[in-house]
Amino acid sequence: MEDTQPLAGGKAAASTQTSVDRAISELRRGGLVLLHGSADESVLLVLAAEMANEVALAAMVRLAGSLPSVIVPKNRARDITGNETIPPYSSMALPHGVDAALVRQIADPLFEPEKLGTLRQSLTIVPVRAGRLGPASVQLSKWARLLPSVVVARVSDVKAAEAARWAHASGLLSLSASDVEGYVEASARRLSRVATARVPLADAENSRIVAFRPADGGEEHLAIIVGDPDLEAPVLVRLHSECLTGDLLGSLRCDCGDQLRGALKEIGSQGSGILLYLAQEGRDIGLINKLRAYQLQDLGSDTVDANEQLGFEADERVYLTAAEMLRQLGVRSVRLMTNNPEKISQLRNSGVDVVERVAHIFPSNSHNEGYLRTKASRTGHLF
């Protein structure tokens, strides 16, 4: 099998990936980051609402010189205010002296709004202004696998051109909205093969695993190569998003475990093929948020509504990384095992020739019947 080198991303791609990866880590640990736009845009201090703490909130007020606000997704703003006419993201000005626990409660869709007490009436909802900084700050929180809600404060006396210097002097990490917007592509372009090992599998003994990792760290993805695929012909390929509960624990709430083992068995029976095991837990919202979505489903939501109540899209996955892995493996055309038309569309848009869709269907059970019906009726899956 070919050993194609990663695409050259250049210094700009490296800088973009490093800045965003560091910002993600900082938000996950409850720290502040400085986000700026072009010369005519604002400069914001950003804190993940889920990780709000008293030290960070106090530092935000002191450094910004302005009171913070919390950006929440549409469904959470609607639940708090009772207003059905809500934009995709809204900003709530926080009263002076608000504590961190209250910020976390405002952001948490599983916390009943009635328990906010009198504060609920004092929260003023305003649409997040058109521009790049609001959406970029929320996207960082998503990539950090946290709730898509952030606390922001405008740094009133700092211009975008001065942001990096000011952040360095203040001991903060800075990045631009452009860094966020270019991150997914930069990360995929800088993917490298880092390890290969022969790993016989129960359903495909003649297998080896190739591990991929972005050049500056980040999430690792695996290619399970069965046999010796003929790269001059379409290769049987399965894209599988990791699912700890289904793949490892045998959860009956989804069909992921069946799809993983069924794909390996089918590839093994045909003699060759590739399964890409992608680090996209919970349709790329992360394990903790997936468990939160399960809680909402137990309260009556379906899988799509639960994701949207948390503030995510029904499916957050992007398959640029999968396309780059296939390119580095020398795969140009595929027979794709999938029920999801979006996978076909995204791979084709990324330059992979999908010549055939191979159906990948397994029996339902009493726990996942509703889940599978929703995938068919609301996300276009083909069963």
mmCIF file of C-alpha atoms in Angstrom:
data_model
loop_
_atom_site.group_PDB
_atom_site.id
_atom_site.type_symbol
_atom_site.label_atom_id
_atom_site.label_comp_id
_atom_site.label_asym_id
_atom_site.label_seq_id
_atom_site.Cartn_x
_atom_site.Cartn_y
_atom_site.Cartn_z
ATOM 1 C CA MET A 1 0.000 0.000 0.000
ATOM 2 C CA GLU A 2 1.276 3.455 -0.893
ATOM 3 C CA ASP A 3 2.852 5.659 1.757
ATOM 4 C CA THR A 4 1.815 9.100 0.556
ATOM 5 C CA GLN A 5 3.165 12.077 2.472
ATOM 6 C CA PRO A 6 0.850 14.568 4.192
ATOM 7 C CA LEU A 7 -0.021 17.713 2.315
ATOM 8 C CA ALA A 8 2.264 20.603 3.132
ATOM 9 C CA GLY A 9 0.321 22.986 5.312
ATOM 10 C CA GLY A 10 2.950 25.688 5.691
ATOM 11 C CA LYS A 11 3.701 27.937 8.649
ATOM 12 C CA ALA A 12 0.241 29.509 8.576
ATOM 13 C CA ALA A 13 -1.477 26.135 8.985
ATOM 14 C CA ALA A 14 0.916 25.182 11.789
ATOM 15 C CA SER A 15 0.280 28.444 13.614
ATOM 16 C CA THR A 16 -3.489 28.071 13.214
ATOM 17 C CA GLN A 17 -3.536 24.547 14.572
ATOM 18 C CA THR A 18 -1.219 25.304 17.484
ATOM 19 C CA SER A 19 -3.204 28.372 18.548
ATOM 20 C CA VAL A 20 -6.542 26.587 18.474
ATOM 21 C CA ASP A 21 -5.269 23.413 20.157
ATOM 22 C CA ARG A 22 -3.815 25.482 22.998
ATOM 23 C CA ALA A 23 -7.031 27.513 23.302
ATOM 24 C CA ILE A 24 -9.088 24.315 23.508
ATOM 25 C CA SER A 25 -6.895 23.039 26.337
ATOM 26 C CA GLU A 26 -7.074 26.364 28.155
ATOM 27 C CA LEU A 27 -10.882 26.464 27.981
ATOM 28 C CA ARG A 28 -11.141 22.875 29.223
ATOM 29 C CA ARG A 29 -9.167 23.778 32.333
ATOM 30 C CA GLY A 30 -11.276 26.839 33.069
ATOM 31 C CA GLY A 31 -8.844 29.440 31.792
ATOM 32 C CA LEU A 32 -9.313 32.615 29.764
ATOM 33 C CA VAL A 33 -8.306 33.101 26.146
ATOM 34 C CA LEU A 34 -8.252 36.287 24.081
ATOM 35 C CA LEU A 35 -10.090 36.144 20.767
ATOM 36 C CA HIS A 36 -9.730 38.899 18.214
ATOM 37 C CA GLY A 37 -10.844 39.641 14.693
ATOM 38 C CA SER A 38 -9.515 41.947 12.014
ATOM 39 C CA ALA A 39 -8.598 45.552 12.672
ATOM 40 C CA ASP A 40 -12.187 46.793 12.832
ATOM 41 C CA GLU A 41 -13.528 44.017 15.065
ATOM 42 C CA SER A 42 -13.724 43.738 18.835
ATOM 43 C CA VAL A 43 -11.399 41.925 21.189
ATOM 44 C CA LEU A 44 -13.035 39.433 23.539
ATOM 45 C CA LEU A 45 -11.979 37.550 26.615
ATOM 46 C CA VAL A 46 -13.542 34.088 26.460
ATOM 47 C CA LEU A 47 -14.273 31.557 29.219
ATOM 48 C CA ALA A 48 -16.159 28.283 28.756
ATOM 49 C CA ALA A 49 -19.373 28.701 30.742
ATOM 50 C CA GLU A 50 -19.363 25.083 31.871
ATOM 51 C CA MET A 51 -15.930 25.601 33.446
ATOM 52 C CA ALA A 52 -16.678 29.030 34.967
ATOM 53 C CA ASN A 53 -14.882 29.634 38.265
ATOM 54 C CA GLU A 54 -14.573 32.609 40.597
ATOM 55 C CA VAL A 55 -10.906 33.276 39.842
ATOM 56 C CA ALA A 56 -11.444 33.388 36.075
ATOM 57 C CA LEU A 57 -14.574 35.563 36.331
ATOM 58 C CA ALA A 58 -12.787 38.058 38.578
ATOM 59 C CA ALA A 59 -9.817 38.173 36.210
ATOM 60 C CA MET A 60 -12.152 38.684 33.260
ATOM 61 C CA VAL A 61 -13.808 41.728 34.844
ATOM 62 C CA ARG A 62 -10.464 43.173 35.956
ATOM 63 C CA LEU A 63 -8.698 42.720 32.608
ATOM 64 C CA ALA A 64 -11.580 43.626 30.303
ATOM 65 C CA GLY A 65 -12.831 46.636 32.191
ATOM 66 C CA SER A 66 -16.387 45.645 31.316
ATOM 67 C CA LEU A 67 -19.051 43.348 32.709
ATOM 68 C CA PRO A 68 -19.220 39.900 31.116
ATOM 69 C CA SER A 69 -22.147 38.298 29.348
ATOM 70 C CA VAL A 70 -22.924 34.671 28.636
ATOM 71 C CA ILE A 71 -23.673 33.413 25.138
ATOM 72 C CA VAL A 72 -26.193 30.573 25.111
ATOM 73 C CA PRO A 73 -27.745 28.601 22.225
ATOM 74 C CA LYS A 74 -31.290 29.173 21.028
ATOM 75 C CA ASN A 75 -33.046 26.429 22.965
ATOM 76 C CA ARG A 76 -31.460 27.380 26.276
ATOM 77 C CA ALA A 77 -32.362 31.061 25.821
ATOM 78 C CA ARG A 78 -35.930 30.068 24.980
ATOM 79 C CA ASP A 79 -36.214 27.864 28.074
ATOM 80 C CA ILE A 80 -34.922 30.609 30.362
ATOM 81 C CA THR A 81 -36.985 33.471 28.936
ATOM 82 C CA GLY A 82 -40.068 31.689 27.635
ATOM 83 C CA ASN A 83 -39.663 33.644 24.405
ATOM 84 C CA GLU A 84 -40.174 31.521 21.278
ATOM 85 C CA THR A 85 -38.632 34.130 18.941
ATOM 86 C CA ILE A 86 -34.968 33.602 19.667
ATOM 87 C CA PRO A 87 -31.946 33.840 17.310
ATOM 88 C CA PRO A 88 -29.490 30.916 17.004
ATOM 89 C CA TYR A 89 -27.295 32.391 19.740
ATOM 90 C CA SER A 90 -28.186 35.004 22.318
ATOM 91 C CA SER A 91 -26.181 36.978 24.817
ATOM 92 C CA MET A 92 -27.284 37.544 28.404
ATOM 93 C CA ALA A 93 -25.655 40.374 30.341
ATOM 94 C CA LEU A 94 -24.599 39.074 33.739
ATOM 95 C CA PRO A 95 -25.440 41.187 36.775
ATOM 96 C CA HIS A 96 -22.559 42.551 38.811
ATOM 97 C CA GLY A 97 -21.237 40.042 41.318
ATOM 98 C CA VAL A 98 -22.822 36.951 39.729
ATOM 99 C CA ASP A 99 -21.104 33.813 40.982
ATOM 100 C CA ALA A 100 -19.596 31.026 38.911
ATOM 101 C CA ALA A 101 -22.115 28.405 40.014
ATOM 102 C CA LEU A 102 -24.933 30.514 38.608
ATOM 103 C CA VAL A 103 -23.119 30.905 35.298
ATOM 104 C CA ARG A 104 -22.796 27.122 35.036
ATOM 105 C CA GLN A 105 -26.501 26.727 35.791
ATOM 106 C CA ILE A 106 -27.466 29.246 33.106
ATOM 107 C CA ALA A 107 -25.464 27.259 30.550
ATOM 108 C CA ASP A 108 -26.705 23.804 31.575
ATOM 109 C CA PRO A 109 -29.837 22.715 29.651
ATOM 110 C CA LEU A 110 -30.439 20.018 32.267
ATOM 111 C CA PHE A 111 -30.742 22.632 35.031
ATOM 112 C CA GLU A 112 -34.389 23.679 35.399
ATOM 113 C CA PRO A 113 -34.792 27.414 34.600
ATOM 114 C CA GLU A 114 -37.306 27.823 37.433
ATOM 115 C CA LYS A 115 -34.476 27.187 39.904
ATOM 116 C CA LEU A 116 -32.719 30.359 38.732
ATOM 117 C CA GLY A 117 -35.217 32.262 40.876
ATOM 118 C CA THR A 118 -35.437 36.031 40.572
ATOM 119 C CA LEU A 119 -32.316 36.171 38.403
ATOM 120 C CA ARG A 120 -34.365 34.643 35.603
ATOM 121 C CA GLN A 121 -36.433 37.822 35.283
ATOM 122 C CA SER A 122 -33.377 40.080 35.359
ATOM 123 C CA LEU A 123 -31.543 38.384 32.494
ATOM 124 C CA THR A 124 -31.825 40.457 29.328
ATOM 125 C CA ILE A 125 -31.533 38.560 26.044
ATOM 126 C CA VAL A 126 -29.943 40.244 23.062
ATOM 127 C CA PRO A 127 -28.965 38.578 19.744
ATOM 128 C CA VAL A 128 -25.287 37.907 19.276
ATOM 129 C CA ARG A 129 -24.153 40.570 16.842
ATOM 130 C CA ALA A 130 -23.387 39.576 13.276
ATOM 131 C CA GLY A 131 -19.680 38.955 12.962
ATOM 132 C CA ARG A 132 -17.122 36.260 13.560
ATOM 133 C CA LEU A 133 -16.181 36.486 17.220
ATOM 134 C CA GLY A 134 -19.392 35.162 18.785
ATOM 135 C CA PRO A 135 -19.642 32.035 16.579
ATOM 136 C CA ALA A 136 -15.883 31.467 16.851
ATOM 137 C CA SER A 137 -15.960 31.558 20.657
ATOM 138 C CA VAL A 138 -18.815 29.037 20.739
ATOM 139 C CA GLN A 139 -17.013 26.786 18.251
ATOM 140 C CA LEU A 140 -13.974 26.673 20.515
ATOM 141 C CA SER A 141 -16.186 25.455 23.341
ATOM 142 C CA LYS A 142 -17.618 22.744 21.082
ATOM 143 C CA TRP A 143 -14.160 21.533 20.098
ATOM 144 C CA ALA A 144 -13.254 21.449 23.786
ATOM 145 C CA ARG A 145 -16.108 18.907 24.132
ATOM 146 C CA LEU A 146 -17.894 21.281 26.516
ATOM 147 C CA LEU A 147 -21.378 22.752 26.365
ATOM 148 C CA PRO A 148 -21.562 25.299 23.522
ATOM 149 C CA SER A 149 -21.956 28.271 25.823
ATOM 150 C CA VAL A 150 -19.294 30.832 26.702
ATOM 151 C CA VAL A 151 -18.767 33.830 28.949
ATOM 152 C CA VAL A 152 -17.330 36.774 27.050
ATOM 153 C CA ALA A 153 -16.227 40.286 27.940
ATOM 154 C CA ARG A 154 -15.215 42.973 25.483
ATOM 155 C CA VAL A 155 -11.802 44.449 26.168
ATOM 156 C CA SER A 156 -12.744 48.049 25.700
ATOM 157 C CA ASP A 157 -9.349 49.736 25.371
ATOM 158 C CA VAL A 158 -7.510 47.187 23.191
ATOM 159 C CA LYS A 159 -7.682 47.086 19.405
ATOM 160 C CA ALA A 160 -7.359 43.914 17.339
ATOM 161 C CA ALA A 161 -3.953 44.961 16.016
ATOM 162 C CA GLU A 162 -2.678 45.172 19.606
ATOM 163 C CA ALA A 163 -4.407 42.017 20.868
ATOM 164 C CA ALA A 164 -1.514 39.561 20.706
ATOM 165 C CA ARG A 165 0.902 41.945 22.443
ATOM 166 C CA TRP A 166 -1.654 42.823 25.140
ATOM 167 C CA ALA A 167 -2.490 39.152 25.733
ATOM 168 C CA HIS A 168 1.180 38.242 26.113
ATOM 169 C CA ALA A 169 1.689 41.048 28.633
ATOM 170 C CA SER A 170 -1.392 39.845 30.538
ATOM 171 C CA GLY A 171 -0.275 36.202 30.570
ATOM 172 C CA LEU A 172 -3.044 35.067 28.217
ATOM 173 C CA LEU A 173 -3.192 32.981 25.076
ATOM 174 C CA SER A 174 -4.487 34.868 22.033
ATOM 175 C CA LEU A 175 -5.892 33.682 18.724
ATOM 176 C CA SER A 176 -7.896 35.118 15.877
ATOM 177 C CA ALA A 177 -11.296 34.288 14.447
ATOM 178 C CA SER A 178 -9.439 33.325 11.255
ATOM 179 C CA ASP A 179 -7.489 30.697 13.241
ATOM 180 C CA VAL A 180 -10.789 29.144 14.322
ATOM 181 C CA GLU A 181 -12.280 29.274 10.839
ATOM 182 C CA GLY A 182 -9.251 27.524 9.313
ATOM 183 C CA TYR A 183 -8.695 24.951 12.028
ATOM 184 C CA VAL A 184 -10.479 21.884 10.628
ATOM 185 C CA GLU A 185 -8.745 22.101 7.272
ATOM 186 C CA ALA A 186 -5.370 22.918 8.847
ATOM 187 C CA SER A 187 -5.636 19.942 11.197
ATOM 188 C CA ALA A 188 -6.516 17.549 8.363
ATOM 189 C CA ARG A 189 -3.755 18.848 6.089
ATOM 190 C CA ARG A 190 -1.122 18.319 8.788
ATOM 191 C CA LEU A 191 -2.109 14.741 9.610
ATOM 192 C CA SER A 192 0.783 12.246 9.694
ATOM 193 C CA ARG A 193 1.173 8.498 9.949
ATOM 194 C CA VAL A 194 2.896 7.831 13.265
ATOM 195 C CA ALA A 195 2.711 4.055 13.851
ATOM 196 C CA THR A 196 1.809 0.820 12.059
ATOM 197 C CA ALA A 197 1.360 -2.603 13.636
ATOM 198 C CA ARG A 198 -0.002 -6.007 12.660
ATOM 199 C CA VAL A 199 -3.097 -6.679 14.812
ATOM 200 C CA PRO A 200 -5.042 -9.874 14.012
ATOM 201 C CA LEU A 201 -8.740 -9.336 14.693
ATOM 202 C CA ALA A 202 -11.440 -11.896 15.486
ATOM 203 C CA ASP A 203 -13.343 -10.999 12.316
ATOM 204 C CA ALA A 204 -10.325 -10.220 10.138
ATOM 205 C CA GLU A 205 -7.094 -11.957 11.112
ATOM 206 C CA ASN A 206 -4.984 -10.480 8.336
ATOM 207 C CA SER A 207 -5.177 -6.917 9.629
ATOM 208 C CA ARG A 208 -2.887 -4.085 10.529
ATOM 209 C CA ILE A 209 -3.582 -0.764 12.213
ATOM 210 C CA VAL A 210 -2.125 2.530 11.030
ATOM 211 C CA ALA A 211 -2.306 5.422 13.504
ATOM 212 C CA PHE A 212 -2.577 9.032 12.335
ATOM 213 C CA ARG A 213 -2.006 12.177 14.380
ATOM 214 C CA PRO A 214 -1.935 15.910 13.562
ATOM 215 C CA ALA A 215 1.601 17.282 13.554
ATOM 216 C CA ASP A 216 1.100 19.333 16.717
ATOM 217 C CA GLY A 217 -0.780 16.702 18.677
ATOM 218 C CA GLY A 218 -4.544 16.598 18.919
ATOM 219 C CA GLU A 219 -6.872 13.707 18.361
ATOM 220 C CA GLU A 220 -5.568 10.468 16.875
ATOM 221 C CA HIS A 221 -7.399 8.410 14.262
ATOM 222 C CA LEU A 222 -6.882 4.825 13.138
ATOM 223 C CA ALA A 223 -7.011 3.008 9.814
ATOM 224 C CA ILE A 224 -7.672 -0.707 10.105
ATOM 225 C CA ILE A 225 -6.380 -2.256 6.884
ATOM 226 C CA VAL A 226 -7.589 -5.771 6.151
ATOM 227 C CA GLY A 227 -5.647 -7.821 3.633
ATOM 228 C CA ASP A 228 -3.895 -6.058 0.772
ATOM 229 C CA PRO A 229 -6.400 -3.733 -0.944
ATOM 230 C CA ASP A 230 -5.959 -3.252 -4.686
ATOM 231 C CA LEU A 231 -5.481 0.488 -5.040
ATOM 232 C CA GLU A 232 -6.095 0.359 -8.785
ATOM 233 C CA ALA A 233 -9.708 -0.676 -8.094
ATOM 234 C CA PRO A 234 -12.371 0.818 -5.791
ATOM 235 C CA VAL A 235 -11.558 -0.172 -2.194
ATOM 236 C CA LEU A 236 -14.258 -1.339 0.222
ATOM 237 C CA VAL A 237 -14.206 1.331 2.953
ATOM 238 C CA ARG A 238 -16.140 2.000 6.132
ATOM 239 C CA LEU A 239 -15.963 5.289 8.088
ATOM 240 C CA HIS A 240 -16.714 4.504 11.729
ATOM 241 C CA SER A 241 -16.968 7.183 14.404
ATOM 242 C CA GLU A 242 -15.781 5.924 17.764
ATOM 243 C CA CYS A 243 -18.490 5.058 20.279
ATOM 244 C CA LEU A 244 -17.210 3.907 23.652
ATOM 245 C CA THR A 245 -20.642 2.846 24.881
ATOM 246 C CA GLY A 246 -21.536 0.889 21.747
ATOM 247 C CA ASP A 247 -18.150 -0.362 20.544
ATOM 248 C CA LEU A 248 -16.699 -1.347 23.919
ATOM 249 C CA LEU A 249 -19.577 -1.709 26.375
ATOM 250 C CA GLY A 250 -22.181 -3.190 24.036
ATOM 251 C CA SER A 251 -24.761 -0.427 24.536
ATOM 252 C CA LEU A 252 -28.201 -1.223 23.124
ATOM 253 C CA ARG A 253 -29.115 2.469 22.720
ATOM 254 C CA CYS A 254 -27.355 2.645 19.346
ATOM 255 C CA ASP A 255 -26.244 0.304 16.582
ATOM 256 C CA CYS A 256 -22.581 1.367 16.615
ATOM 257 C CA GLY A 257 -21.157 -1.860 18.003
ATOM 258 C CA ASP A 258 -23.065 -3.904 15.429
ATOM 259 C CA GLN A 259 -21.864 -1.599 12.658
ATOM 260 C CA LEU A 260 -18.221 -1.821 13.762
ATOM 261 C CA ARG A 261 -18.067 -5.572 14.092
ATOM 262 C CA GLY A 262 -20.306 -6.116 11.066
ATOM 263 C CA ALA A 263 -18.073 -3.950 8.901
ATOM 264 C CA LEU A 264 -14.916 -5.783 9.948
ATOM 265 C CA LYS A 265 -16.605 -9.127 9.346
ATOM 266 C CA GLU A 266 -17.785 -8.082 5.871
ATOM 267 C CA ILE A 267 -14.400 -6.638 4.906
ATOM 268 C CA GLY A 268 -12.737 -9.796 6.206
ATOM 269 C CA SER A 269 -15.077 -12.025 4.201
ATOM 270 C CA GLN A 270 -14.295 -10.071 1.027
ATOM 271 C CA GLY A 271 -10.560 -10.395 1.630
ATOM 272 C CA SER A 272 -9.556 -6.754 1.779
ATOM 273 C CA GLY A 273 -10.682 -3.260 2.643
ATOM 274 C CA ILE A 274 -10.213 -0.426 5.105
ATOM 275 C CA LEU A 275 -12.101 0.731 8.173
ATOM 276 C CA LEU A 276 -11.290 4.235 9.383
ATOM 277 C CA TYR A 277 -11.858 4.515 13.129
ATOM 278 C CA LEU A 278 -12.393 8.243 13.655
ATOM 279 C CA ALA A 279 -12.186 10.150 16.948
ATOM 280 C CA GLN A 280 -15.714 11.539 16.641
ATOM 281 C CA GLU A 281 -17.461 10.279 19.775
ATOM 282 C CA GLY A 282 -21.172 11.097 19.909
ATOM 283 C CA ARG A 283 -21.319 12.412 16.324
ATOM 284 C CA ASP A 284 -18.385 14.599 17.387
ATOM 285 C CA ILE A 285 -19.873 16.212 20.497
ATOM 286 C CA GLY A 286 -17.806 14.072 22.882
ATOM 287 C CA LEU A 287 -18.666 11.392 25.414
ATOM 288 C CA ILE A 288 -19.884 13.668 28.219
ATOM 289 C CA ASN A 289 -22.208 15.584 25.927
ATOM 290 C CA LYS A 290 -23.458 12.324 24.458
ATOM 291 C CA LEU A 291 -24.410 11.165 27.933
ATOM 292 C CA ARG A 292 -26.184 14.484 28.479
ATOM 293 C CA ALA A 293 -28.075 13.906 25.237
ATOM 294 C CA TYR A 294 -29.096 10.482 26.558
ATOM 295 C CA GLN A 295 -30.480 12.182 29.667
ATOM 296 C CA LEU A 296 -32.582 14.459 27.467
ATOM 297 C CA GLN A 297 -33.749 11.481 25.430
ATOM 298 C CA ASP A 298 -34.897 9.795 28.627
ATOM 299 C CA LEU A 299 -36.982 12.933 29.253
ATOM 300 C CA GLY A 300 -38.702 12.566 25.876
ATOM 301 C CA SER A 301 -36.459 14.105 23.210
ATOM 302 C CA ASP A 302 -35.286 12.171 20.167
ATOM 303 C CA THR A 303 -31.614 12.001 19.177
ATOM 304 C CA VAL A 304 -31.823 15.093 16.948
ATOM 305 C CA ASP A 305 -33.775 17.248 19.414
ATOM 306 C CA ALA A 306 -31.460 16.248 22.260
ATOM 307 C CA ASN A 307 -28.378 17.434 20.374
ATOM 308 C CA GLU A 308 -30.095 20.691 19.461
ATOM 309 C CA GLN A 309 -31.242 21.266 23.044
ATOM 310 C CA LEU A 310 -27.598 21.051 24.086
ATOM 311 C CA GLY A 311 -26.750 23.608 21.403
ATOM 312 C CA PHE A 312 -25.166 21.299 18.830
ATOM 313 C CA GLU A 313 -26.120 20.449 15.279
ATOM 314 C CA ALA A 314 -27.844 17.111 14.761
ATOM 315 C CA ASP A 315 -24.495 15.869 13.414
ATOM 316 C CA GLU A 316 -21.282 17.833 14.002
ATOM 317 C CA ARG A 317 -19.002 15.519 12.029
ATOM 318 C CA VAL A 318 -16.697 16.699 9.250
ATOM 319 C CA TYR A 319 -14.883 14.102 7.131
ATOM 320 C CA LEU A 320 -11.878 16.083 5.853
ATOM 321 C CA THR A 321 -9.648 13.982 8.126
ATOM 322 C CA ALA A 322 -11.061 10.763 6.675
ATOM 323 C CA ALA A 323 -10.404 11.993 3.135
ATOM 324 C CA GLU A 324 -6.809 12.897 4.039
ATOM 325 C CA MET A 325 -6.223 9.482 5.638
ATOM 326 C CA LEU A 326 -7.453 7.776 2.475
ATOM 327 C CA ARG A 327 -5.243 10.024 0.350
ATOM 328 C CA GLN A 328 -2.167 9.143 2.401
ATOM 329 C CA LEU A 329 -3.027 5.459 2.104
ATOM 330 C CA GLY A 330 -3.157 5.846 -1.674
ATOM 331 C CA VAL A 331 -6.897 5.222 -1.933
ATOM 332 C CA ARG A 332 -8.509 7.191 -4.748
ATOM 333 C CA SER A 333 -11.857 5.454 -5.239
ATOM 334 C CA VAL A 334 -14.049 3.589 -2.770
ATOM 335 C CA ARG A 335 -17.072 1.408 -2.345
ATOM 336 C CA LEU A 336 -18.423 3.049 0.783
ATOM 337 C CA MET A 337 -20.240 1.001 3.418
ATOM 338 C CA THR A 338 -22.789 3.472 4.780
ATOM 339 C CA ASN A 339 -26.431 4.365 5.249
ATOM 340 C CA ASN A 340 -25.544 8.052 5.580
ATOM 341 C CA PRO A 341 -25.672 10.141 2.361
ATOM 342 C CA GLU A 342 -23.739 12.937 4.095
ATOM 343 C CA LYS A 343 -20.626 10.759 4.246
ATOM 344 C CA ILE A 344 -20.827 10.190 0.498
ATOM 345 C CA SER A 345 -21.316 13.889 -0.195
ATOM 346 C CA GLN A 346 -18.466 15.046 2.035
ATOM 347 C CA LEU A 347 -15.983 12.496 0.698
ATOM 348 C CA ARG A 348 -16.808 13.401 -2.886
ATOM 349 C CA ASN A 349 -16.423 17.097 -2.092
ATOM 350 C CA SER A 350 -12.995 16.267 -0.632
ATOM 351 C CA GLY A 351 -11.812 14.546 -3.802
ATOM 352 C CA VAL A 352 -12.578 10.903 -3.019
ATOM 353 C CA ASP A 353 -14.347 9.040 -5.816
ATOM 354 C CA VAL A 354 -17.261 7.167 -4.212
ATOM 355 C CA VAL A 355 -18.303 4.746 -6.943
ATOM 356 C CA GLU A 356 -20.837 2.721 -4.937
ATOM 357 C CA ARG A 357 -22.805 2.830 -1.699
ATOM 358 C CA VAL A 358 -22.830 -0.515 0.095
ATOM 359 C CA ALA A 359 -25.790 -0.787 2.474
ATOM 360 C CA HIS A 360 -24.835 -1.414 6.103
ATOM 361 C CA ILE A 361 -27.993 -2.376 8.001
ATOM 362 C CA PHE A 362 -28.479 -4.411 11.180
ATOM 363 C CA PRO A 363 -31.563 -5.518 13.140
ATOM 364 C CA SER A 364 -32.928 -3.103 15.716
ATOM 365 C CA ASN A 365 -33.761 -3.911 19.333
ATOM 366 C CA SER A 366 -36.334 -2.560 21.775
ATOM 367 C CA HIS A 367 -33.858 0.055 23.044
ATOM 368 C CA ASN A 368 -32.757 1.570 19.717
ATOM 369 C CA GLU A 369 -35.865 1.301 17.526
ATOM 370 C CA GLY A 370 -36.781 4.945 18.070
ATOM 371 C CA TYR A 371 -33.190 6.047 17.491
ATOM 372 C CA LEU A 372 -33.054 4.274 14.137
ATOM 373 C CA ARG A 373 -36.455 5.625 13.095
ATOM 374 C CA THR A 374 -35.236 9.151 13.838
ATOM 375 C CA LYS A 375 -32.076 8.607 11.781
ATOM 376 C CA ALA A 376 -34.261 7.603 8.842
ATOM 377 C CA SER A 377 -36.947 10.273 9.190
ATOM 378 C CA ARG A 378 -34.896 13.282 10.303
ATOM 379 C CA THR A 379 -31.297 12.818 9.152
ATOM 380 C CA GLY A 380 -31.852 11.105 5.826
ATOM 381 C CA HIS A 381 -30.282 7.737 6.595
ATOM 382 C CA LEU A 382 -31.120 5.018 4.083
ATOM 383 C CA PHE A 383 -32.401 1.809 5.615
#
